[in-house]
Tab-separated table of C-alpha atoms in Angstrom:
chain	number	residue	atom	x	y	z
A	15	MET	CA	-167.421	61.803	74.860
A	16	GLU	CA	-168.223	58.082	74.945
A	17	ASN	CA	-169.427	58.208	71.325
A	18	ILE	CA	-166.167	59.844	70.261
A	19	VAL	CA	-164.162	57.107	71.970
A	20	LEU	CA	-166.249	54.367	70.328
A	21	ARG	CA	-165.885	56.004	66.910
A	22	PHE	CA	-162.135	56.291	67.402
A	23	LYS	CA	-161.910	52.609	68.352
A	24	SER	CA	-163.977	51.680	65.281
A	25	MET	CA	-161.710	53.688	62.975
A	26	LEU	CA	-158.614	52.199	64.575
A	27	PHE	CA	-159.923	48.668	64.158
A	28	CYS	CA	-160.741	49.373	60.527
A	29	GLU	CA	-157.223	50.685	59.893
A	30	ILE	CA	-155.613	47.641	61.469
A	31	SER	CA	-157.937	45.316	59.544
A	32	LYS	CA	-156.986	46.971	56.254
A	33	PHE	CA	-153.322	46.670	57.141
A	34	ARG	CA	-153.775	42.992	57.994
A	35	LEU	CA	-155.525	42.447	54.652
A	36	GLY	CA	-152.642	44.207	52.925
A	37	GLN	CA	-150.170	41.911	54.661
A	38	ILE	CA	-152.116	38.820	53.540
A	39	LEU	CA	-152.315	40.055	49.938
A	40	PHE	CA	-148.604	40.863	49.863
A	41	ILE	CA	-147.694	37.481	51.354
A	42	SER	CA	-149.918	35.788	48.750
A	43	GLY	CA	-148.028	37.624	46.020
A	44	ILE	CA	-144.591	36.444	47.170
A	45	THR	CA	-145.622	32.829	47.754
A	46	PHE	CA	-148.205	31.064	45.599
A	47	GLY	CA	-148.668	34.160	43.433
A	48	LEU	CA	-145.192	33.603	41.990
A	49	PHE	CA	-146.408	30.406	40.317
A	50	LEU	CA	-149.081	32.377	38.477
A	51	GLY	CA	-148.819	34.722	35.519
A	52	ASP	CA	-147.532	38.285	35.698
A	53	GLY	CA	-151.017	39.794	35.712
A	54	ALA	CA	-152.324	37.679	38.607
A	55	ARG	CA	-149.206	38.334	40.661
A	56	LYS	CA	-149.362	42.101	40.122
A	57	VAL	CA	-152.981	42.134	41.299
A	58	PHE	CA	-151.812	40.951	44.735
A	59	PHE	CA	-149.157	43.669	45.038
A	60	ILE	CA	-151.390	46.486	43.795
A	61	ALA	CA	-154.255	45.384	46.055
A	62	ALA	CA	-151.823	45.311	49.007
A	63	LEU	CA	-150.789	48.896	48.256
A	64	LEU	CA	-154.435	50.007	48.219
A	65	CYS	CA	-154.809	48.725	51.779
A	66	LEU	CA	-152.292	51.251	53.104
A	67	THR	CA	-153.343	54.563	54.599
A	68	LYS	CA	-151.627	57.863	53.757
A	69	SER	CA	-149.706	57.790	57.017
A	70	GLN	CA	-148.490	54.237	56.310
A	71	LEU	CA	-147.453	55.194	52.780
A	72	LYS	CA	-145.381	58.055	54.189
A	73	GLU	CA	-143.936	56.032	57.050
A	74	LYS	CA	-140.223	56.573	57.674
A	75	PHE	CA	-139.467	52.925	58.354
A	76	TYR	CA	-135.726	53.591	58.243
A	77	LYS	CA	-135.876	55.339	61.642
A	78	SER	CA	-136.039	51.943	63.344
A	79	LEU	CA	-133.028	50.574	61.442
A	80	THR	CA	-129.747	49.961	63.232
A	81	LYS	CA	-126.562	51.666	62.035
A	82	GLY	CA	-125.510	48.523	60.184
A	83	GLN	CA	-128.921	48.196	58.534
A	84	LYS	CA	-128.810	51.849	57.431
A	85	ILE	CA	-125.377	51.391	55.840
A	86	SER	CA	-126.588	48.264	54.055
A	87	GLY	CA	-129.771	50.051	53.001
A	88	CYS	CA	-127.857	53.031	51.573
A	89	PHE	CA	-125.563	50.744	49.596
A	90	LEU	CA	-128.583	48.807	48.332
A	91	LEU	CA	-130.232	52.070	47.253
A	92	LEU	CA	-127.090	53.110	45.370
A	93	PHE	CA	-127.024	49.757	43.606
A	94	CYS	CA	-130.719	50.026	42.689
A	95	LEU	CA	-130.230	53.515	41.265
A	96	TRP	CA	-127.231	52.350	39.231
A	97	ILE	CA	-129.026	49.397	37.620
A	98	PHE	CA	-132.079	51.592	37.005
A	99	PHE	CA	-130.453	54.590	35.331
A	100	ILE	CA	-127.355	53.117	33.634
A	101	PRO	CA	-129.360	50.780	31.339
A	102	LEU	CA	-131.780	53.666	30.671
A	103	PHE	CA	-129.115	56.134	29.512
A	104	CYS	CA	-126.344	53.827	28.295
A	105	GLY	CA	-128.144	50.758	26.928
A	106	ILE	CA	-127.824	49.756	23.277
A	107	GLU	CA	-131.543	49.230	22.715
A	108	PRO	CA	-133.762	51.855	21.073
A	109	LEU	CA	-135.255	54.349	23.546
A	110	MET	CA	-138.648	52.612	23.707
A	111	GLY	CA	-136.970	49.288	24.446
A	112	ARG	CA	-134.979	50.859	27.284
A	113	LEU	CA	-138.123	52.439	28.735
A	114	GLU	CA	-140.019	49.149	28.574
A	115	GLY	CA	-137.106	47.412	30.294
A	116	LEU	CA	-137.558	49.653	33.349
A	117	PHE	CA	-140.972	48.322	34.305
A	118	ARG	CA	-139.649	45.135	35.870
A	119	PRO	CA	-136.954	46.739	38.087
A	120	LEU	CA	-139.501	49.367	39.102
A	121	GLU	CA	-141.848	46.566	40.135
A	122	PHE	CA	-139.052	44.975	42.158
A	123	PHE	CA	-138.297	48.257	43.955
A	124	ILE	CA	-141.964	48.593	44.924
A	125	ILE	CA	-142.049	45.001	46.203
A	126	MET	CA	-138.887	45.554	48.263
A	127	TRP	CA	-140.430	48.708	49.740
A	128	GLU	CA	-143.680	46.849	50.504
A	129	MET	CA	-141.694	44.252	52.422
A	130	LEU	CA	-140.214	47.006	54.610
A	131	ILE	CA	-143.726	48.352	55.270
A	132	PHE	CA	-145.576	45.089	55.901
A	133	ALA	CA	-142.970	42.863	57.627
A	134	LYS	CA	-143.108	44.239	61.145
A	135	ASP	CA	-145.068	41.957	63.457
A	136	GLU	CA	-145.698	38.387	64.533
A	137	PHE	CA	-148.843	38.263	62.382
A	138	PHE	CA	-146.719	38.709	59.258
A	139	PHE	CA	-144.154	36.147	60.403
A	140	LYS	CA	-146.733	33.448	61.148
A	141	ASN	CA	-148.604	33.984	57.893
A	142	ILE	CA	-145.622	34.082	55.559
A	143	LYS	CA	-144.435	30.841	57.150
A	144	ASN	CA	-147.837	29.193	56.790
A	145	PHE	CA	-148.357	30.460	53.229
A	146	ALA	CA	-144.904	29.189	52.207
A	147	ILE	CA	-145.656	25.761	53.693
A	148	MET	CA	-149.025	25.481	51.950
A	149	THR	CA	-147.560	26.752	48.669
A	150	CYS	CA	-144.892	24.044	48.717
A	151	PHE	CA	-147.494	21.407	49.594
A	152	ILE	CA	-150.145	22.416	47.051
A	153	TYR	CA	-147.760	22.987	44.170
A	154	SER	CA	-145.760	19.813	44.848
A	155	VAL	CA	-148.948	17.713	44.914
A	156	LEU	CA	-150.090	19.293	41.638
A	157	ALA	CA	-146.671	18.889	40.014
A	158	VAL	CA	-146.095	15.259	41.069
A	159	SER	CA	-149.668	14.355	40.054
A	160	GLN	CA	-149.171	15.962	36.645
A	161	ARG	CA	-145.833	14.184	36.132
A	162	PHE	CA	-147.528	10.877	36.994
A	163	ILE	CA	-150.523	11.436	34.690
A	164	LEU	CA	-148.216	12.384	31.796
A	165	GLY	CA	-145.962	9.381	32.375
A	166	PHE	CA	-143.007	11.344	33.801
A	167	PRO	CA	-141.881	12.928	30.518
A	168	VAL	CA	-138.514	14.632	30.193
A	169	ASP	CA	-140.076	18.007	29.478
A	170	PHE	CA	-138.558	21.186	30.867
A	171	SER	CA	-141.356	23.510	29.742
A	172	ASN	CA	-144.581	21.618	30.449
A	173	TRP	CA	-145.097	22.024	34.191
A	174	VAL	CA	-148.362	22.791	35.951
A	175	VAL	CA	-149.603	26.389	36.536
A	176	LEU	CA	-147.656	28.256	33.862
A	177	GLY	CA	-144.417	26.747	35.142
A	178	MET	CA	-141.134	25.676	33.643
A	179	ALA	CA	-138.927	23.095	35.336
A	180	TRP	CA	-136.180	25.615	36.105
A	181	ARG	CA	-138.679	28.113	37.490
A	182	VAL	CA	-140.386	25.458	39.612
A	183	GLY	CA	-137.130	24.280	41.163
A	184	THR	CA	-135.939	27.804	41.883
A	185	LEU	CA	-139.158	28.942	43.541
A	186	LEU	CA	-139.490	25.809	45.657
A	187	SER	CA	-135.864	26.082	46.796
A	188	GLY	CA	-136.590	29.649	47.930
A	189	LEU	CA	-139.719	28.657	49.886
A	190	LEU	CA	-138.361	25.406	51.345
A	191	PRO	CA	-136.406	27.154	54.170
A	192	TRP	CA	-139.692	28.177	55.826
A	193	VAL	CA	-140.840	24.551	55.839
A	194	VAL	CA	-137.509	23.334	57.229
A	195	TYR	CA	-137.594	25.932	60.019
A	196	ALA	CA	-141.176	24.980	60.936
A	197	PHE	CA	-140.242	21.278	60.952
A	198	ILE	CA	-137.277	21.835	63.254
A	199	THR	CA	-139.170	23.926	65.805
A	200	GLU	CA	-142.620	22.284	65.704
A	201	ARG	CA	-143.606	20.424	68.897
A	202	SER	CA	-146.877	18.839	67.792
A	203	LEU	CA	-146.378	15.306	66.429
A	204	ARG	CA	-149.264	15.639	63.969
A	205	LYS	CA	-147.932	18.891	62.514
A	206	THR	CA	-144.388	17.527	62.474
A	207	LEU	CA	-145.503	14.565	60.365
A	208	PHE	CA	-147.334	16.896	57.965
A	209	LEU	CA	-144.261	19.126	57.626
A	210	ALA	CA	-142.121	16.035	56.994
A	211	LEU	CA	-144.504	15.084	54.177
A	212	VAL	CA	-144.278	18.598	52.712
A	213	ILE	CA	-140.462	18.520	52.741
A	214	ILE	CA	-140.365	15.102	51.073
A	215	LEU	CA	-142.863	16.193	48.402
A	216	THR	CA	-140.988	19.447	47.785
A	217	CYS	CA	-137.589	17.758	47.547
A	218	GLY	CA	-139.052	15.089	45.282
A	219	THR	CA	-140.550	17.736	43.000
A	220	MET	CA	-137.230	19.579	42.825
A	221	PHE	CA	-135.465	16.315	41.984
A	222	LEU	CA	-138.005	15.524	39.246
A	223	THR	CA	-137.143	18.767	37.449
A	224	LEU	CA	-134.013	16.859	36.349
A	225	TYR	CA	-131.785	19.875	36.912
A	226	THR	CA	-128.556	18.951	38.673
A	227	THR	CA	-128.461	22.551	39.927
A	228	PHE	CA	-131.350	21.867	42.288
A	229	TRP	CA	-129.865	18.582	43.441
A	230	LEU	CA	-126.846	20.625	44.498
A	231	VAL	CA	-129.113	23.247	46.110
A	232	LEU	CA	-130.791	20.577	48.235
A	233	ALA	CA	-127.427	19.155	49.313
A	234	VAL	CA	-126.152	22.605	50.312
A	235	GLN	CA	-129.347	23.539	52.169
A	236	PHE	CA	-129.445	20.305	54.165
A	237	ALA	CA	-125.740	20.583	55.005
A	238	ALA	CA	-126.233	24.179	56.213
A	239	THR	CA	-129.270	23.140	58.247
A	240	PHE	CA	-127.286	20.377	59.953
A	241	LEU	CA	-124.434	22.786	60.747
A	242	VAL	CA	-126.709	25.521	62.155
A	243	ILE	CA	-128.615	23.047	64.336
A	244	LEU	CA	-125.364	21.536	65.543
A	245	LEU	CA	-124.199	24.974	66.686
A	246	PHE	CA	-127.373	26.626	67.963
A	247	TYR	CA	-130.260	24.181	68.330
A	248	ARG	CA	-128.917	20.800	69.352
A	249	LYS	CA	-132.237	19.551	70.656
A	250	GLY	CA	-133.370	19.355	67.026
A	251	LEU	CA	-130.234	17.517	65.872
A	252	PHE	CA	-131.555	13.966	66.259
A	253	ARG	CA	-134.783	14.861	64.492
A	254	ILE	CA	-133.068	16.405	61.466
A	255	CYS	CA	-130.521	13.574	61.194
A	256	VAL	CA	-133.172	10.854	61.223
A	257	PHE	CA	-135.388	12.810	58.882
A	258	THR	CA	-132.565	13.512	56.398
A	259	ILE	CA	-131.745	9.805	56.177
A	260	ALA	CA	-135.437	8.947	55.783
A	261	THR	CA	-135.937	11.618	53.115
A	262	LEU	CA	-132.957	10.387	51.087
A	263	ALA	CA	-134.207	6.794	51.325
A	264	ILE	CA	-137.750	7.736	50.241
A	265	ILE	CA	-136.585	9.902	47.324
A	266	PHE	CA	-134.130	7.189	46.211
A	267	CYS	CA	-136.924	4.585	46.215
A	268	LEU	CA	-139.225	6.999	44.386
A	269	ILE	CA	-136.702	7.809	41.669
A	270	TYR	CA	-135.628	4.169	41.307
A	271	SER	CA	-139.254	3.087	40.843
A	272	ILE	CA	-139.954	5.818	38.282
A	273	ALA	CA	-136.736	5.064	36.363
A	274	THR	CA	-137.603	1.333	36.341
A	275	TYR	CA	-141.121	1.690	34.939
A	276	TYR	CA	-140.673	4.764	32.702
A	277	GLU	CA	-137.855	4.295	30.206
A	278	ASN	CA	-138.354	7.788	28.778
A	279	PHE	CA	-137.625	9.294	32.199
A	280	ARG	CA	-134.442	7.263	32.422
A	281	ASP	CA	-133.022	7.228	28.880
A	282	ASN	CA	-134.426	10.182	26.916
A	283	PRO	CA	-132.170	13.205	26.187
A	284	GLY	CA	-132.018	15.273	29.363
A	285	GLY	CA	-133.283	12.311	31.373
A	286	LEU	CA	-131.987	10.791	34.583
A	287	MET	CA	-129.045	8.887	33.084
A	288	GLU	CA	-127.791	11.930	31.202
A	289	GLN	CA	-127.958	14.055	34.362
A	290	LEU	CA	-126.113	11.419	36.375
A	291	GLU	CA	-123.477	11.163	33.653
A	292	GLN	CA	-122.973	14.921	33.909
A	293	ILE	CA	-122.354	14.640	37.667
A	294	THR	CA	-120.005	11.659	37.371
A	295	SER	CA	-117.928	13.476	34.729
A	296	VAL	CA	-115.865	14.772	37.650
A	297	GLY	CA	-112.757	12.596	37.665
A	298	ASP	CA	-109.568	11.874	35.765
A	299	LYS	CA	-111.164	12.857	32.453
A	300	PHE	CA	-112.939	15.889	33.824
A	301	GLU	CA	-114.306	18.195	31.129
A	302	ILE	CA	-115.476	21.588	32.378
A	303	SER	CA	-117.646	22.099	29.311
A	304	LYS	CA	-119.471	18.798	29.813
A	305	PHE	CA	-119.839	19.259	33.552
A	306	THR	CA	-121.317	22.770	33.158
A	307	ASN	CA	-123.459	21.699	30.194
A	308	ARG	CA	-121.422	24.018	27.919
A	309	ARG	CA	-121.993	27.005	30.184
A	310	SER	CA	-118.239	27.544	30.495
A	311	GLU	CA	-118.094	28.223	26.753
A	312	LEU	CA	-120.829	30.846	27.093
A	313	TRP	CA	-118.995	32.460	30.021
A	314	CYS	CA	-115.885	32.931	27.873
A	315	ILE	CA	-117.959	34.557	25.132
A	316	ALA	CA	-119.707	36.785	27.688
A	317	ILE	CA	-116.423	37.952	29.211
A	318	GLU	CA	-115.058	38.940	25.810
A	319	LEU	CA	-118.210	40.944	25.030
A	320	ILE	CA	-118.292	42.621	28.460
A	321	LYS	CA	-114.691	43.796	27.950
A	322	LYS	CA	-115.925	45.912	25.030
A	323	ARG	CA	-118.296	47.890	27.299
A	324	PRO	CA	-116.845	47.452	30.799
A	325	MET	CA	-118.257	50.529	32.553
A	326	PHE	CA	-121.892	50.673	31.464
A	327	GLY	CA	-122.677	47.320	29.837
A	328	TYR	CA	-125.333	46.782	27.174
A	329	GLY	CA	-128.523	47.605	29.090
A	330	TRP	CA	-131.449	45.185	29.207
A	331	ALA	CA	-130.716	43.922	25.678
A	332	ASP	CA	-130.309	40.178	25.198
A	333	GLY	CA	-127.032	38.776	23.918
A	334	GLU	CA	-128.523	38.097	20.471
A	335	MET	CA	-128.453	41.831	19.751
A	336	VAL	CA	-124.647	41.741	19.913
A	337	SER	CA	-123.684	38.159	19.049
A	338	ASP	CA	-125.529	35.161	17.655
A	339	ARG	CA	-123.439	32.904	19.930
A	340	ILE	CA	-125.130	33.852	23.202
A	341	GLY	CA	-128.580	34.621	24.590
A	342	HIS	CA	-127.991	35.371	28.235
A	343	MET	CA	-124.927	34.896	30.407
A	344	HIS	CA	-125.916	31.835	32.495
A	345	ASN	CA	-124.234	33.538	35.460
A	346	ALA	CA	-125.725	36.264	37.652
A	347	PHE	CA	-122.510	38.245	38.083
A	348	LEU	CA	-121.704	38.221	34.362
A	349	GLN	CA	-125.325	39.178	33.689
A	350	ALA	CA	-125.008	42.147	36.063
A	351	ALA	CA	-121.863	43.267	34.211
A	352	TRP	CA	-123.654	42.793	30.888
A	353	ASN	CA	-126.683	44.850	31.940
A	354	ALA	CA	-124.985	47.687	33.828
A	355	GLY	CA	-121.223	47.269	33.604
A	356	ILE	CA	-118.514	45.804	35.810
A	357	PRO	CA	-119.263	48.333	38.630
A	358	ALA	CA	-122.757	46.793	38.882
A	359	ALA	CA	-121.269	43.287	39.157
A	360	ILE	CA	-118.882	44.459	41.895
A	361	MET	CA	-121.678	46.183	43.859
A	362	TYR	CA	-123.840	43.101	43.393
A	363	ALA	CA	-121.139	40.835	44.821
A	364	ILE	CA	-120.545	43.238	47.737
A	365	LEU	CA	-124.266	43.320	48.554
A	366	LEU	CA	-124.450	39.536	48.650
A	367	LEU	CA	-121.331	39.435	50.814
A	368	ILE	CA	-122.856	41.990	53.211
A	369	LEU	CA	-126.031	39.908	53.374
A	370	CYS	CA	-124.066	36.744	54.131
A	371	ILE	CA	-122.009	38.456	56.850
A	372	SER	CA	-125.145	40.017	58.376
A	373	VAL	CA	-126.916	36.674	58.592
A	374	ILE	CA	-123.926	34.857	60.096
A	375	LYS	CA	-123.276	37.714	62.529
A	376	LYS	CA	-126.926	37.741	63.610
A	377	ILE	CA	-126.892	34.003	64.257
A	378	LYS	CA	-123.563	34.172	66.086
A	379	THR	CA	-124.519	37.217	68.177
A	380	ASN	CA	-127.753	35.763	69.487
A	381	GLY	CA	-126.357	32.268	69.868
A	382	LYS	CA	-129.669	30.611	69.068
A	383	LEU	CA	-131.862	29.650	66.143
A	384	MET	CA	-133.144	32.983	64.825
A	385	PRO	CA	-135.972	32.272	62.353
A	386	ILE	CA	-135.369	35.083	59.868
A	387	SER	CA	-131.589	34.597	59.857
A	388	PHE	CA	-132.043	30.858	59.340
A	389	VAL	CA	-134.544	31.263	56.503
A	390	VAL	CA	-132.496	33.962	54.765
A	391	LEU	CA	-129.338	31.864	55.083
A	392	LEU	CA	-130.894	28.848	53.337
A	393	ALA	CA	-132.515	31.069	50.692
A	394	PHE	CA	-129.187	32.852	50.176
A	395	LEU	CA	-127.358	29.549	49.641
A	396	ALA	CA	-129.980	28.419	47.125
A	397	TYR	CA	-129.647	31.751	45.344
A	398	ILE	CA	-125.836	31.620	45.207
A	399	VAL	CA	-125.807	28.088	43.763
A	400	CYS	CA	-128.298	29.110	41.076
A	401	ALA	CA	-126.524	32.439	40.482
A	402	MET	CA	-123.231	30.697	39.685
A	403	LEU	CA	-124.848	28.492	37.049
A	404	ASP	CA	-127.680	30.545	35.614
A	405	ASP	CA	-129.053	34.024	35.171
A	406	MET	CA	-130.412	35.138	38.546
A	407	PHE	CA	-129.974	38.831	37.919
A	408	ARG	CA	-131.987	39.899	34.890
A	409	SER	CA	-135.013	41.936	35.907
A	410	GLN	CA	-137.194	39.915	33.530
A	411	ARG	CA	-136.996	36.984	35.930
A	412	THR	CA	-140.088	36.985	38.158
A	413	ILE	CA	-138.156	34.558	40.370
A	414	MET	CA	-136.185	37.524	41.694
A	415	THR	CA	-139.332	38.725	43.476
A	416	LEU	CA	-139.082	35.821	45.921
A	417	TYR	CA	-135.390	36.218	46.679
A	418	LEU	CA	-135.333	40.023	46.885
A	419	SER	CA	-138.310	40.086	49.246
A	420	THR	CA	-136.741	37.332	51.392
A	421	PHE	CA	-133.401	39.140	51.617
A	422	MET	CA	-135.169	42.384	52.586
A	423	LEU	CA	-136.402	40.695	55.767
A	424	MET	CA	-132.957	41.392	57.248
A	425	LEU	CA	-133.782	45.133	57.108
A	426	THR	CA	-137.080	44.754	58.977
A	427	PRO	CA	-137.887	44.479	62.721
A	428	LEU	CA	-138.454	40.748	62.158
A	429	ALA	CA	-134.690	40.282	61.812
A	430	ASN	CA	-134.513	40.275	65.631
A	431	PHE	CA	-137.749	38.374	66.172
A	432	THR	CA	-138.025	35.006	67.915
A	433	PRO	CA	-141.438	33.396	68.580
A	434	ASP	CA	-140.584	32.705	72.214
A	435	SER	CA	-139.414	36.259	72.957
A	436	LYS	CA	-141.426	39.299	74.008
A	437	ASN	CA	-140.473	41.496	71.092
A	438	GLU	CA	-142.164	44.871	70.921
A	439	LEU	CA	-143.106	44.896	67.280
A	440	SER	CA	-145.484	47.264	65.570
A	441	ASP	CA	-149.137	46.237	65.634
A	442	GLY	CA	-149.907	47.660	62.204
A	443	LYS	CA	-151.276	51.082	63.177
A	444	CYS	CA	-148.263	52.976	61.839
């Protein structure tokens, strides 16, 4: 009898260990793995799946969802089915092109499902926070070092680790909320100083991408952070105020020094002066085309093309297949309508609205700084800013992996988790 008990304990430990390994692999895939190539990233997700047992693969995670989460989940499922099948049956591409276009959304669905399976305990919460912090630190150090070695060129495609400037800024803006949350709640002085360094490096890297979109993202995220702390975590108010002022001063000095010693960074096409001129175009002689970097012209073209196929869109085909005046829509909602029709754009907007309401309601209901709600809120704001100005919908964008997985946290047990509470979360046995 004793041997049976020992064997059972050994098997149980092995199962939990495999599940823990799966959690680490999945977290790696949605943090630093996003800065790598498609192949390397997929290895993390596939390896995480292999760590699951048959019982975990068949787990009915939706049983633990609240009524509101189930309604949101059902609507999300309907949306996923629409954008999966409509481009397949109604797209304008040849059949093989439509079939190939399904691989990316299928990958996203699997990643969203993995998040529901793995995000269920404090172990996951602590590790995704730590991985996000280290990802921001490591990549920012690499990126700033590379910019320095190359003489701070105005180059939007030559960024370290298979990166492009737009991709770098978007991914860092999605991971930054974890660092901000850790900074606000950390009690150790040594760790607080390290987190302050990480935030400054990350913000500096985002600024060096020379995309005004990410300057706006940073402004919105810091403003939202200040507001949330003011309402629910006032003991962190002084810290964030002082730090915000210090961060702005440091980044200003950094940019001023770079612009002084590197003329190419300041004066080249796409450089600092051109970006500042775009921002200051708001005034008496405001030109929407100049301010949006001609995106408004593309939006008008996109709307006219979408009107020709309003119900089902054009599938995963790029704009060049229909018109030589446009590649993609430079707007997530127009891109959704292009890919799967106006109904897809409407469902997409409703889903984002539901997410926003859920986050605000969660924060307001608990009346305190809820980590997942706070992180999702800042990630959501970054996503919305980018979605209004660029394509944040197309399934070809690996960036969507980060945002979709982050948003899915609101459908997991971690949505109600606080580090100082005695939450009864699953231990991974499933």
